Amino acid sequence: MSLKFLFALFVISILANTQPVFAQTNTAPQIILTWQAHSYLPSGYQGKALPPRDSTVDVYLEFLDNDKIMPLDKNFIRYEVNDRFLAAGVGLKKVSFTLNQFTARNYVVTATVKEYRGSDTAGDIRGDTKDIKKSVVINRVDPLVVINAPIARNQIKTNTATLTALPYFFKSLNPSDLVFIWKVNNAFVEGFLSNLTLTLQPSAEPQTLFVSVTAANRDNSVESATASEKFIIQK
C-alpha cells in the first residue's frame, strides 16, 4: 500500500470539512456549518469519514454575532439541499439527510437564519432584520478498499506473507456485514476474510503474483470496491 496514497486520502478527508477561519475582529453575523458522515472506517484511521451513496450525513450550525455564539432559540432556520427543501424550525441547529434523497454526486446544503435582528458592537439592538445565509458542499464518494501489505517495495522474500484488506467509506458501520473475495493470479481463494496469508513455494527465479480483493456488503452487492497489487517473490 502506497504511503503517498494514504497521505492523499488523509488530505482529501481533511479538506472535505475545511471551514474558513474568521478573524476575531469580524463582528458581522455569520453562520458556520460543519458536517459528519456515517460510514465505515478501519481502526486507527485519523481522517474524516466521507459519505457513500445511501449513507446519512448530519449537518450542524453555529451562529456568531459580534464574535459571540448565539443560541438562536427564537429564530426560524430553514435548510435546503441542492435548492430543495430539507427542514425548517425555530432554533433548529442540526439536521440529517440520506444521500439517496437527492440524486447527485455533490450536495450543496444551504442554511438560512430568517429575519435575524442582532445587536451592534455597543450592545444596542439593531432596528433592521435580514436573512443570513451560508452553504457548504458535501461530496459523495464511492466505497474504497486498500490492500495493506507490510512488504518493502512489494518484494516478498519469506515463505509466507499476510495481506489485509482495509475497507473505507462503506455505508454499513459493522465490519461483519462485509465479505472479501480474494484472487491470486486470477484464481479465487476460499475464506471471504479480510486477511489473506500466502504460502509460497521456493523458486530459483523471481515470480510475479497478481493479488486482488473485492470488498462487498453482503446485504447490498452494489456497494463494493476492488483493489489489486503486484508482488515479486524473491528468494
XYZ file of C-alpha atoms in Angstrom:
235
model
C 0.000 0.000 0.000
C 1.474 3.341 -1.048
C 2.265 5.873 1.662
C 1.565 8.605 -0.874
C -1.895 7.128 -1.433
C -2.705 7.087 2.280
C -1.420 10.640 2.683
C -3.574 11.805 -0.237
C -6.614 10.062 1.262
C -5.988 11.769 4.611
C -5.621 15.202 2.982
C -8.819 14.762 0.953
C -10.777 13.839 4.074
C -9.451 16.873 5.947
C -10.188 19.264 3.083
C -13.722 17.891 2.901
C -14.571 19.710 6.095
C -12.303 22.748 5.877
C -14.061 25.841 7.152
C -12.971 29.468 6.831
C -11.042 30.863 9.777
C -12.657 34.066 10.941
C -10.642 36.873 12.493
C -11.558 37.949 15.983
C -12.316 41.450 14.701
C -15.136 40.236 12.440
C -18.391 41.416 14.068
C -20.829 40.748 11.211
C -23.408 37.993 11.844
C -22.284 34.743 10.244
C -23.205 31.083 10.038
C -20.654 28.292 10.482
C -21.678 24.929 9.020
C -19.947 21.623 9.722
C -20.974 18.083 8.867
C -20.384 14.493 9.880
C -20.854 11.449 7.675
C -21.706 7.986 8.961
C -19.555 5.478 7.086
C -17.175 2.665 7.967
C -13.511 3.428 8.648
C -10.757 0.969 9.598
C -9.365 1.140 13.108
C -6.631 3.725 13.515
C -7.637 5.909 10.574
C -7.497 9.550 11.698
C -9.095 11.212 8.684
C -12.679 12.316 8.228
C -15.474 9.904 7.364
C -16.799 10.601 3.868
C -20.342 9.747 2.741
C -21.095 6.983 0.215
C -24.430 6.513 -1.524
C -27.423 5.934 0.791
C -25.468 6.933 3.907
C -26.595 9.539 6.437
C -24.997 12.936 6.951
C -25.531 15.209 9.967
C -25.187 18.963 9.434
C -24.503 21.264 12.397
C -24.994 25.031 12.558
C -23.377 27.601 14.805
C -24.055 31.318 14.598
C -21.698 34.154 15.502
C -22.584 37.782 16.105
C -20.011 40.213 17.483
C -17.713 37.199 17.920
C -20.205 35.533 20.265
C -22.059 32.257 19.739
C -25.788 32.988 19.591
C -28.330 30.360 20.739
C -30.931 31.170 18.039
C -33.596 29.649 20.253
C -36.145 32.171 18.929
C -35.013 32.309 15.319
C -36.510 30.422 12.385
C -33.914 28.437 10.413
C -34.504 26.855 7.006
C -32.356 24.193 5.298
C -32.169 23.211 1.650
C -30.163 20.598 -0.245
C -29.475 21.362 -3.885
C -32.218 24.036 -3.765
C -34.781 21.552 -2.435
C -36.416 21.938 0.953
C -34.983 19.724 3.688
C -36.208 21.013 7.058
C -37.102 24.153 8.978
C -37.862 25.164 12.539
C -37.202 27.544 15.376
C -33.731 27.060 16.846
C -33.080 24.101 14.507
C -29.279 23.783 14.577
C -28.893 20.153 13.486
C -30.405 18.364 10.508
C -29.761 14.989 8.906
C -30.402 13.571 5.462
C -29.578 10.465 3.453
C -27.803 10.803 0.164
C -30.430 8.795 -1.710
C -32.937 11.609 -1.085
C -31.159 13.748 -3.653
C -29.736 12.159 -6.805
C -26.395 13.879 -7.208
C -22.673 13.496 -6.676
C -22.332 16.888 -4.962
C -24.716 18.130 -2.298
C -24.993 21.845 -1.565
C -26.526 22.296 1.879
C -27.799 25.829 2.491
C -28.904 27.164 5.879
C -30.808 30.436 6.231
C -31.462 32.191 9.522
C -34.620 34.155 8.733
C -35.171 37.787 9.735
C -32.258 37.945 12.140
C -32.131 41.026 14.364
C -28.895 41.215 16.331
C -27.021 43.852 18.292
C -24.179 46.139 17.313
C -20.781 46.317 18.972
C -22.194 48.637 21.663
C -24.847 46.077 22.561
C -27.745 48.085 21.122
C -30.466 46.124 19.335
C -30.397 46.654 15.586
C -33.544 48.111 14.131
C -33.462 46.201 10.849
C -33.733 42.476 10.204
C -32.190 40.398 7.443
C -31.753 36.827 6.331
C -28.306 35.320 6.996
C -27.346 32.503 4.615
C -24.471 30.029 4.333
C -23.804 26.972 2.154
C -21.455 24.010 2.408
C -20.673 21.428 -0.294
C -20.634 17.732 0.624
C -19.221 15.354 -1.981
C -20.458 11.784 -2.250
C -17.684 9.188 -2.579
C -17.510 5.586 -3.691
C -16.502 2.864 -1.224
C -12.812 2.053 -1.224
C -10.659 -0.918 -0.289
C -6.883 -0.946 0.104
C -4.542 -3.945 0.304
C -2.283 -3.391 3.286
C 0.951 -5.242 2.646
C 3.773 -4.566 5.125
C 6.292 -5.622 2.497
C 9.038 -3.302 1.281
C 8.578 -2.402 -2.391
C 6.121 -5.323 -2.718
C 9.049 -7.749 -2.833
C 8.314 -10.921 -0.836
C 11.416 -12.650 0.499
C 9.833 -15.021 3.030
C 7.895 -18.293 2.789
C 4.669 -16.679 3.971
C 3.126 -13.216 3.692
C -0.095 -11.873 5.206
C -2.138 -9.258 3.374
C -5.028 -7.300 4.884
C -7.936 -5.660 3.088
C -8.852 -2.294 4.623
C -12.309 -1.008 3.624
C -13.201 2.694 3.726
C -16.455 4.626 3.333
C -18.954 1.786 3.272
C -22.487 2.578 4.384
C -22.506 -0.283 6.884
C -20.720 0.551 10.130
C -20.458 -3.128 11.076
C -17.395 -4.879 9.590
C -19.160 -8.239 9.853
C -21.503 -7.033 7.076
C -18.610 -7.085 4.615
C -17.244 -10.055 2.703
C -13.857 -10.154 0.976
C -13.251 -12.028 -2.261
C -9.569 -12.614 -2.934
C -7.904 -13.696 -6.165
C -4.275 -14.732 -6.654
C -3.188 -14.846 -10.284
C -6.893 -14.709 -11.173
C -7.730 -17.818 -9.103
C -10.295 -17.473 -6.321
C -9.182 -18.027 -2.740
C -11.648 -19.516 -0.248
C -12.470 -17.841 3.028
C -14.080 -14.438 2.405
C -11.997 -12.937 5.231
C -10.231 -9.590 5.387
C -6.842 -11.295 5.846
C -5.067 -13.435 3.279
C -1.963 -15.488 4.128
C 0.134 -16.501 1.165
C 2.186 -19.687 1.425
C 4.939 -19.507 -1.141
C 6.926 -22.245 -2.814
C 10.713 -21.867 -3.158
C 11.854 -20.839 -6.608
C 15.230 -20.113 -8.102
C 13.824 -17.373 -10.307
C 11.715 -14.337 -9.268
C 7.990 -14.911 -9.660
C 5.152 -12.448 -10.063
C 1.942 -12.624 -8.064
C -1.118 -10.595 -9.022
C -3.410 -10.244 -5.998
C -6.826 -8.600 -5.993
C -9.575 -8.263 -3.416
C -13.185 -7.155 -3.651
C -14.913 -5.923 -0.516
C -18.704 -6.079 -0.720
C -21.677 -5.542 1.530
C -23.284 -8.978 1.960
C -26.741 -7.322 2.054
C -26.117 -4.987 -0.877
C -23.790 -6.326 -3.568
C -23.894 -2.994 -5.412
C -21.876 -1.497 -2.569
C -18.427 -2.863 -3.325
C -14.863 -1.866 -4.107
C -11.875 -3.649 -5.644
C -8.130 -3.209 -5.242
C -5.171 -5.022 -6.782
C -1.426 -5.231 -6.215
C 1.509 -6.901 -7.940
C 4.142 -8.678 -5.813
C 7.528 -10.105 -6.715
C 8.665 -13.282 -4.974
C 12.422 -13.217 -4.471
C 14.209 -15.995 -2.608
